[in-house]
Each structure stands twice: as C-alpha cells, then as structure tokens.
C-alpha cells in the first residue's frame, strides 16, 4: 500500500479525495470535516490529546451544528475539570466493559472519521452523522459485502471437551484425523499447565477461569487476506463474495497442496486417499438421497461443490458450514455452525462479524457483559437456570414485597444473580437485537433487562440500600461494569498470528499463546472419542508403500 | 591437447554406430523408467497416500517432500545447463563449445524430468489443463506456482528454440551422412534453410543467450523458483532474500556436475579425447569450485542469520537445520569437493577425470539431499509451531525413491535417443577446433595451464 506524504489517511490520497467529495455533497462544511478527520488521525497517533482535539474544533462545531456531542466531549470536560482541580479520572481504569481504551476508541473514530466522512462530527442521534452515513451507504458498499462470517471464541470458557471436533467430523463426514476444527491445551513459560493428579478444575468455577488448562480452539480463520487463496494456482481456493467465507472448489482443485504450505495456521487437510464416507452416503437435508443439497453452496452465478468432506486428491479445511449459511439446512441454522451449536459451554460465537448486533461482534466488543448474559440465560454447564420472564414476575410479585421476600419467591434467583442482572440492566444500551439470524446475546440481554424492569415494578432496586446490598457501588454504569467484571472476569482479546498479515476473522478471548507455547495433553483425550484421531500421519503411514516405521528425514 | 584432428566423422559417430553397450544402457534406462511408470500407475490408482507425505500441523506430516525437492533440483540442473551454454556463446568462451550442446540437451532433459514431477506430485493431474490454463489470467497475478509454470514453459521454449536454431546449421551441412529413416524430421528441422540465414541465426542465438543470462538471476532460478518458498512468512526455514542467490548457485553446481558426467560418458563411448579434452574438464571443475564456494557462502549467511540471535522461529529452523545429520553429510560432501578442486588447482597432477566424476557425483548427491531437506525443513519448524505433532515425520516411500530412478532414466533415454538423431557436438565446435571457423578470432577465455 502506498501512502502519499500529502495524505493523512492510511488508505491514501485517492480514498481521501473520494471522502472529500462525499462531504461536499452534504450541507455541512467539508473543510471543517476534513480538518477534523485529519486531526482525529493525529489523535490516534498520539500527537494530539483528545481534550485538545475537542477544544480545537469546539467553536467551529458549535457554529456549524449548534451542538458538540463528539465522543471526545468527556475527555474535554474531564480536562476542564482537572484544570479546576476538582475531579480525578482514577475510575477510568474500570471504564468500558468492551475493554476498549480511549486510544482505541479514538483510533476507530479516526478511521471512521475518514471512512464515513466525518465520524468526528459526533454521535448524536439524528445529528449530521446519520444523514451522512445514509448518503454514503447508497454509493459505496457494492464492492464489499456487509456480511463476513466469523467467530469470537472464548478460550476461558472452553473446557476442552472436544465436542465441537466430533460435531464437525460428523457434520462433514470427515475421516479420522481430518480435524477441520482442532482444540488443544497448551502451556508456556507464562502460562503453566495442568499438573498430573490434581483436580482438573474444569467445572469448579463459573467460567472455567479456574481451570489450569490453557486452551486454543483452531478452526480455519477465514482470513480476509488469505495466503492460501493468494498462492492457489487454480482459483479453487477462493473467497465467496457474498459472505467472505474462504472455500475450496472440489471440482477445480488440482491437489498441489500449496494452500496447505502457505497457511500459517496449519488448518488444511489433504484427501490422500478415498474418503471413508462415500459421496452417496452424505445425507442431504430435506432429501437425504441428494447429497448435492448440502455439498454444493450458492453463488451469484450458480452452485459450486465446496462443502462436506473432500473427494480424493483435493484439499479440504473448515468451511464454516456454507450449507447452513445458505439456509439449506433450515432457516434456524442460518448464522450458526456445527461446532457452535454443539459447544456445551457456549464458548464459540459464530455470526456476521461486521454486524454490531451479532453474537461474535457483541462478544468481542463486550466480553464481560456477554459472558454474564450467556451465563444468566442458563446455557452454561454450571448454570443456575434461566431467568424468569416479565409475565412470571408480574404473576409472582406484589407491591408488598421487599428484595428478600421477592427473591425467596423464585427458585433460581438469589441476590448475586439479581446483582448481576441489575448490573447488566445498568450497562445495557438496550440495543434491539433485530431480526438478523443468531443475535442471541442481544436477545438474551433483552430478556435480562426486561426481567429487571419487571422486578423493579415491585421492588425499587435504585435505592441506596438496594444498590449497596447488590454490591453496585454508587449505582453508576461504571460501577456496574466493574461488578460484572468481578463476576465474569475481563479477558484479553487477540487474533491468532496477526503479525503474519492474514487479517483473520476469528477473535479469541483469553490468554494468547506465546511464541514458545507447546501443545500439552488436554482434559479430554482425542483417542477417547471414537470418531477422532490426533496424529493423522499414523493412519496415513499404514498405506505408505515401503515406508520405514518411525524413520524420518 | 591431443594431436588428432577433429572431424565431421567424429561427431557423426554416435549416429552411425550401434553397439551392445548402447543397447545395454538403453535397456537399463528403459526398465528404470518403466518401473517408475508402473509405480506411478499404482499411485494414481490408490492416491497419494502411497507416499510418505502427510499434513503438517496437527497431522504430524510433511505436505511436500521428495517429489518437490527433486522437482526444484531438476529445474536447477536445467537452468544451470542453459546458463552454461548461454555463457559460452555470449562471453565467447569458445573452448567450451564442444559441450555447449550437451548442456542445452541437459536443459531439455532436466525440464522434462521437472515437468514430469509436477504431474506426479498432483492429487488431480487430470485437471492440470482445465484448472490451471482456464484460470491463468487470474492466478498469474498472485500465485508463485503459476509464475513457476510460466517461467518453466518460457524456459523450455527458449531452450528448444535455441537448440533448434543451432541444429539447422549442422543438419543442413551433415545431411548426407545422417540416416535416411529420420529424413522427415530433418526436413522439418531445416525447413526453409538457406546459407544466408547463418549470420542471422548467429545473432538470434546471441540475443537468446543474452536473454537467458539476464533472466536467470532476475526471473528464473534466482527469482521465481525460490519465490515459491522464500515469500511465505509461515515457514521461517524458507523465508529470506538469500534463497535467490542460493538457488542459482545450486542450479549451476548441479548443472556443471551433470554436464561433466554426461561429457565424460560421451567422450569414453566415442573416443572424443581430442574433442572433449582434459582441458574442458579442468575448466569445468574450476567453475564448479567457484559456484560451490558461492553456495557455501550463502549457506553460511542463511544459517548464521538464524543461530546468532532469534527471532525464535528462525532460530529454531536454523538450529534444526545444522543439527540434521543429512544436512551435515550434504554440506560435508560439497565442502570436500571444494577442497579437492582447490587443491588440484594448486597441484595439477592431482587432477584426473575419474576424480572429477567422483566430485561431480558428490556435488549432485549433496545438492539433491540439500534440496529435499530444504523442502521438508519448512514443515518441521513452521512459525506456528505449537502443535504437539510438529515437527512431524517424513520418510520417502519406495515409490518416491523410485521416481529418482525413473526421471534419471528419462534423461538418459533422452540423450540416447537424441544422440542417434542429431550431433551432440556442434559442427561449429569442430570447425573451431580445426581453426577454420569464421569467428575463431574472437576473444577467448585464457586456457587453464595444465
């Protein structure tokens, strides 16, 4: 990528010009927009503080829009107060459930400023931002789809049960050792592993955070800049335009295996011999006799054979279940994957990573809250069961109840659960989950919020006494976040091998393995599960002609 | 130098004689090739599972192995061969003229073997044409493997043109002494020939040679072929700019060694002491020494960059490399060859053609071993080395080993067939040796003092 010196934007001159044209089309001052966008970039580089940025353009923005609700307002005000010596920003350490630092917010804003034209102009509802993005939406968006399937995987919730691996193997009729999905335990110097003879601790804590296994869940990363696709001499390995899935056309692949060579993650598995499941034995969804139904995925120009186990002589890897995404396995499976559906602790969140209402997006941006919501909704192995519906609450509670008596009326509700529910309600921005597929986290959040709202019809949870009882500090949003983090932890997030430049679409929550990390035996052994095998070479060696046992170059 | 006068009859001898030994060699080579073709048939029937290959990563195998290692080795032999021949023409190194055509034929043979390996290596060779050619306009923009196929094809065309053009002169002049049964072939080869074209062809050949010399380091074995590996950040054993020069040095070492062996074979079989003289062997040996020195220098650079101080992935790869017994044997063979070449340069009485052959074989073994190891090393110490099954295991299967026999037999057969069809030593070379060649006054490389 070439960046001209004249251009402030990382995407360069041309892009910047395009944005300026977009700005010119609005009723607002383009020069101000561009200048602010430029300064926003400086903020991301640390050349300018947020407060300075806000102050610099404050007057111009007030003049142009009559209000100044840019996200930097808080920093500006804090700086103002700090200058007066009245406030400190000590509590900022707990700020943001999303785990996003101010710098990161600004970084995104800076990019956004240029991307949509003027993120810097603020986030006020019905403000200039809205009209601009609406206009921009018409002219752009044709080149890149709004859908990018991907995952957010909570490694601290993974208990290493390997259910996802066997679900994938069964869904796709894979040979033993063809581990499209691979789950491993690991350790390195900073992350000690499990010691023999001690309790595994897997179920001893709420979120497996007490487990001494460090896990890594490795599906294909469905990279935006997939090296496997780049090196493919045939275009068999390709990205499906409509949803960003990286797939292999089994009818085109010549089996040169260069994709396996180029993939830094080692997610590819070649079909060295005849697959153990005959093509005819792959079951279609509605018509079991027609395997094409689920082995062929939809494209603008027809269908291609990209799903299920590969035939002999071609490459295969995790597909993120295109037959499900195409609705060929029923409406309810759109936006899900076999591994996600199978995962007992709900550690895998699959969905459209570009959609801010989707599970992977929500889980990535608000990991602690999402963990709490998932757990409150009673899908965790160690769950205390679901939360009561507003109707149940209405039918159970009366205005005479106080907190204690009210809690006694619900079997599944105790003070701690209520405390977390109230905390979720406090931090929730009440985003509607919408009709999109698999926005389950927001839906569950909505239920939690509705339950607390209903509860509060009978018992006031906002009194000082109640807030103290629920351990919510001063009852502020910040304290509520802190409470949730105490409960679910505040995981790191990372993408695997980002330094290689693949731009992966799987985000991990939890500990990142260091460069010297080594796989160790996990809580469940591969050989204990019938359909699975770990070292495929042992199976392949059986067919090698004149091979030497155990010998290696 | 021999006092015997080189003649047309000398270079026609392979075409017009038929010996028992020829049949014996032909038979052995044919059996070798046939054996591999049968084995390959079995592989086609059963799938690539009959090889020792596997999936790197959780699978604990090696994605590529002997097939790809031997492929780049043969491409190296081929590229080195044509570079040798081009250098002879371009730099006016007239004393090597008698072996120039052998070098060109080595190129054709090497490329044939390499092309064969590409097909053997594929999971679905039947789709070669539809899948690769059909999407060529897209894939040529990004896939190093497509660049590879492109330059190898370009090279084949270039080499074949080169050989074809220079043969017109010979075939036309020697036509009366060539066997009648190949008449149609000769007719096609010399179609539209007039004596006036000689000069034009000379110029064309010169430009082709220039193209070869310029393209070799930039695009061919010093560029595109190593890029197949060197551009991948996932495999620290392969990455780095040193692979360009490294591959080129290996190509030249292998080609010179190959040409020494082939030249020796022809000299012995057809009493060409006065054509392929001792002097040529001495000269080739010195060039071999020069490229061996370059190779060892590049190896030192590559390994030292890894073992001194990280980054970790590079360090692991480099440590595993130098610890490998086969690597030590390969480098040891090559180093010993260099020592011999150096010593015989100082004390000429230590030279003998047999020793030159031993050295050539040692170098060929060394480069082939290094090449196969190089390919496998990538998968043994990848950047993402978390898997318990990585490094995995790989040992070539009997079929893979047999492929070496098969492709060598293929090249031998090519020489045996070509030597019955056209002179493997240029007429120009004979004319030059006799001193009656028009270009004999051009600057020549000073001859090595024997």
XYZ file of C-alpha atoms in Angstrom, chain A residues 196-526:
331
model
C -0.885 -34.592 36.869
C -3.032 -35.866 39.660
C -4.683 -32.617 40.625
C -8.342 -31.913 40.112
C -8.833 -30.722 36.559
C -10.842 -27.822 37.904
C -12.730 -27.612 34.660
C -16.134 -27.318 36.259
C -15.040 -25.923 39.557
C -15.521 -22.320 38.606
C -18.153 -20.380 36.786
C -16.274 -19.767 33.592
C -13.503 -22.275 33.627
C -11.225 -19.420 34.607
C -10.103 -21.559 37.484
C -9.076 -24.327 35.100
C -5.371 -24.811 34.849
C -5.633 -25.758 31.189
C -4.900 -23.052 28.655
C -6.969 -23.827 25.609
C -6.750 -22.946 21.951
C -9.608 -23.601 19.556
C -8.420 -23.597 15.951
C -10.923 -23.604 13.120
C -9.958 -22.057 9.776
C -9.589 -18.329 10.367
C -11.334 -17.442 7.087
C -8.783 -14.676 6.617
C -9.656 -11.548 4.720
C -6.147 -11.698 3.209
C -5.951 -15.464 2.950
C -2.449 -16.652 1.936
C -3.918 -19.974 0.804
C -6.073 -18.201 -1.726
C -3.251 -15.976 -2.890
C -0.987 -18.920 -3.754
C -3.626 -21.180 -5.318
C -2.694 -21.842 -8.971
C -6.295 -22.558 -9.961
C -8.713 -20.296 -8.003
C -10.118 -23.458 -6.398
C -9.362 -21.794 -3.086
C -11.479 -18.659 -3.139
C -13.413 -16.215 -1.008
C -17.154 -16.253 -1.535
C -18.028 -12.646 -2.293
C -21.342 -12.566 -0.547
C -20.169 -13.596 2.895
C -16.373 -13.730 2.998
C -16.122 -17.492 3.507
C -12.846 -18.957 2.268
C -13.748 -22.171 0.469
C -12.261 -24.842 -1.799
C -13.937 -25.818 -5.047
C -13.510 -29.590 -5.050
C -14.200 -29.660 -8.792
C -11.321 -27.317 -9.620
C -8.590 -28.143 -7.083
C -5.618 -29.991 -8.605
C -4.206 -31.122 -5.276
C -0.869 -29.288 -5.439
C -1.192 -28.571 -1.717
C 0.353 -25.114 -1.979
C -2.518 -23.746 0.155
C -1.530 -26.059 2.985
C 2.048 -24.905 2.561
C 1.165 -21.215 2.688
C -1.369 -21.285 5.538
C 0.416 -20.212 8.719
C -2.186 -21.871 10.952
C -1.989 -25.395 9.523
C -5.743 -25.725 9.018
C -5.656 -27.654 5.722
C -6.089 -31.408 5.395
C -5.441 -33.152 2.102
C -7.538 -36.101 0.991
C -4.658 -38.525 0.475
C -6.878 -41.500 -0.274
C -10.512 -42.341 -0.955
C -12.612 -40.723 1.811
C -14.148 -43.263 4.168
C -17.645 -41.946 3.580
C -18.910 -42.475 0.041
C -20.430 -39.457 -1.627
C -23.809 -41.193 -1.782
C -23.724 -41.653 1.978
C -23.567 -37.922 2.667
C -27.089 -37.069 3.733
C -28.867 -34.151 2.160
C -31.118 -32.137 4.424
C -34.654 -32.499 3.134
C -33.925 -35.128 0.542
C -31.406 -37.464 2.167
C -30.784 -39.149 -1.176
C -29.384 -35.990 -2.681
C -26.002 -35.097 -1.179
C -25.629 -32.181 -3.618
C -28.125 -30.380 -1.457
C -25.613 -29.787 1.286
C -22.306 -30.273 -0.520
C -22.948 -27.501 -3.034
C -23.040 -23.865 -1.984
C -24.744 -20.956 -3.673
C -23.041 -18.257 -5.688
C -24.394 -15.421 -7.769
C -23.656 -17.493 -10.856
C -24.764 -20.924 -9.710
C -23.524 -23.603 -7.369
C -20.075 -24.947 -6.540
C -19.067 -28.089 -4.690
C -17.344 -26.669 -1.633
C -18.877 -28.295 1.428
C -18.530 -31.580 3.360
C -15.584 -33.961 3.108
C -13.340 -33.612 0.080
C -13.058 -36.267 -2.614
C -9.713 -37.981 -3.154
C -6.817 -35.859 -4.334
C -8.026 -32.412 -3.297
C -7.615 -30.155 -0.295
C -10.117 -29.594 2.475
C -10.446 -27.422 5.539
C -13.053 -25.891 7.837
C -15.778 -24.298 5.699
C -17.846 -22.596 8.402
C -20.778 -24.617 7.111
C -21.936 -22.817 3.925
C -24.887 -25.184 3.565
C -26.179 -23.769 6.846
C -25.449 -20.173 5.887
C -27.280 -20.676 2.589
C -30.352 -21.844 4.500
C -30.136 -25.319 3.001
C -30.408 -26.893 6.429
C -33.340 -24.792 7.521
C -33.874 -21.165 8.428
C -32.916 -21.720 12.040
C -29.421 -22.825 11.093
C -28.529 -19.667 9.184
C -25.808 -17.902 11.107
C -24.772 -20.989 13.017
C -22.121 -23.646 12.555
C -21.985 -27.257 13.644
C -19.257 -26.551 16.175
C -21.058 -23.534 17.624
C -24.308 -25.418 18.067
C -22.523 -28.331 19.701
C -20.348 -26.400 22.155
C -21.709 -27.144 25.664
C -20.260 -24.061 27.406
C -21.174 -21.749 24.512
C -17.554 -20.780 24.015
C -17.914 -20.418 20.240
C -19.912 -17.461 18.977
C -20.429 -17.637 15.226
C -22.018 -14.931 13.111
C -21.537 -11.902 10.944
C -18.559 -10.172 12.470
C -19.398 -6.955 10.631
C -22.859 -6.710 12.185
C -22.684 -4.990 15.530
C -25.725 -6.847 16.762
C -24.250 -10.254 16.009
C -23.018 -12.639 18.675
C -19.365 -12.587 17.662
C -19.397 -8.789 17.499
C -21.133 -8.399 20.841
C -18.900 -10.962 22.459
C -15.779 -9.366 21.065
C -16.699 -5.809 21.975
C -18.409 -6.537 25.319
C -16.859 -9.784 26.521
C -17.663 -9.452 30.215
C -21.263 -8.410 29.733
C -21.796 -11.076 27.101
C -20.364 -13.746 29.373
C -22.716 -12.613 32.148
C -25.712 -12.616 29.816
C -24.913 -16.082 28.459
C -24.489 -17.420 31.934
C -27.620 -15.778 33.341
C -29.585 -17.264 30.478
C -28.840 -20.685 31.763
C -26.949 -22.334 28.951
C -23.726 -22.894 30.778
C -22.976 -26.327 32.121
C -22.684 -24.838 35.572
C -25.690 -22.602 35.199
C -28.243 -21.763 37.778
C -31.034 -21.925 35.276
C -32.920 -19.375 33.265
C -34.198 -16.025 34.328
C -37.918 -15.516 34.944
C -39.976 -13.827 32.241
C -41.667 -10.457 32.978
C -45.027 -12.263 32.970
C -43.850 -14.724 35.599
C -42.562 -11.824 37.661
C -45.840 -9.964 37.309
C -47.710 -13.044 38.391
C -45.453 -13.789 41.314
C -44.610 -10.461 42.924
C -46.795 -7.916 44.682
C -46.039 -4.361 45.726
C -45.646 -5.507 49.336
C -42.503 -7.401 48.535
C -39.063 -6.242 49.524
C -35.913 -7.602 47.939
C -35.548 -10.532 50.284
C -39.118 -11.705 50.125
C -39.181 -11.243 46.370
C -36.043 -13.306 45.872
C -37.454 -16.090 48.015
C -40.329 -16.483 45.583
C -38.003 -17.534 42.745
C -36.117 -20.765 42.957
C -33.420 -19.725 40.508
C -32.894 -16.212 41.770
C -30.539 -15.238 44.535
C -29.038 -11.934 45.498
C -25.880 -12.445 43.465
C -27.818 -13.308 40.335
C -30.035 -10.280 40.823
C -26.965 -8.139 41.389
C -25.524 -9.202 38.037
C -28.889 -8.819 36.324
C -29.208 -5.290 37.685
C -25.623 -4.564 36.616
C -26.430 -5.780 33.097
C -29.506 -3.597 33.067
C -27.416 -0.604 34.132
C -24.781 -1.045 31.439
C -27.163 -2.125 28.692
C -27.745 0.429 25.967
C -30.896 -1.514 25.117
C -29.929 -2.163 21.505
C -32.719 -4.074 19.789
C -31.466 -7.478 18.617
C -33.311 -7.054 15.317
C -34.422 -9.854 13.034
C -30.992 -10.937 11.928
C -30.003 -14.550 12.394
C -28.384 -15.681 15.587
C -28.237 -12.409 17.529
C -28.710 -14.472 20.648
C -26.576 -12.445 23.010
C -28.568 -9.267 22.473
C -31.780 -11.263 22.714
C -30.695 -12.755 25.997
C -29.628 -9.335 27.204
C -33.052 -8.017 26.313
C -34.624 -10.745 28.450
C -32.398 -9.908 31.402
C -33.224 -6.213 31.099
C -36.951 -6.937 30.775
C -36.849 -9.145 33.872
C -35.101 -6.461 35.910
C -37.509 -3.805 34.608
C -40.452 -6.001 35.660
C -38.845 -6.728 39.014
C -38.442 -3.014 39.639
C -42.178 -2.511 39.195
C -42.478 -4.171 42.580
C -39.152 -3.681 44.298
C -37.127 -0.490 43.992
C -33.562 -1.533 43.207
C -32.271 2.008 42.828
C -32.355 2.988 46.498
C -29.009 3.438 48.214
C -29.780 0.472 50.387
C -30.605 -1.803 47.464
C -27.584 -0.672 45.500
C -25.341 -1.401 48.450
C -26.988 -4.770 49.012
C -26.380 -5.634 45.350
C -22.731 -4.510 45.636
C -23.102 -1.994 42.879
C -21.022 0.780 44.468
C -22.632 4.101 43.752
C -25.005 2.567 41.246
C -23.222 4.165 38.286
C -22.744 2.454 34.951
C -19.035 2.288 35.636
C -19.530 0.521 38.934
C -21.979 -1.862 37.289
C -19.319 -2.763 34.716
C -16.866 -3.331 37.495
C -19.354 -5.636 39.215
C -19.783 -7.675 36.026
C -16.052 -7.929 35.579
C -15.698 -9.166 39.143
C -18.200 -11.841 38.266
C -17.074 -12.959 34.817
C -13.558 -11.662 34.556
C -12.197 -9.285 31.967
C -10.492 -11.326 29.273
C -7.832 -10.188 26.836
C -8.726 -10.405 23.217
C -6.436 -11.307 20.343
C -6.309 -12.664 16.844
C -4.005 -15.522 16.005
C -0.718 -14.685 14.233
C -1.803 -11.183 13.362
C 1.822 -10.376 12.558
C 1.711 -12.639 9.504
C -0.723 -10.230 7.855
C -3.574 -12.614 7.186
C -6.314 -10.459 8.672
C -8.158 -13.354 10.305
C -11.886 -13.291 11.077
C -11.730 -15.255 14.291
C -11.224 -13.301 17.518
C -10.171 -15.014 20.710
C -10.948 -14.030 24.277
C -8.470 -15.254 26.839
C -4.762 -15.854 27.023
C -2.692 -15.717 23.868
C -0.133 -18.485 23.482
C 3.403 -17.114 23.377
C 5.878 -17.948 20.623
C 7.265 -20.862 22.604
C 3.908 -22.322 23.610
C 3.642 -26.089 23.220
C 0.593 -28.259 22.994
C 0.070 -30.478 26.035
C -2.402 -33.196 26.847
C -5.809 -31.664 27.413
C -8.688 -32.552 29.729
C -10.193 -34.918 27.138
C -8.036 -37.258 25.104
C -8.532 -37.396 21.351
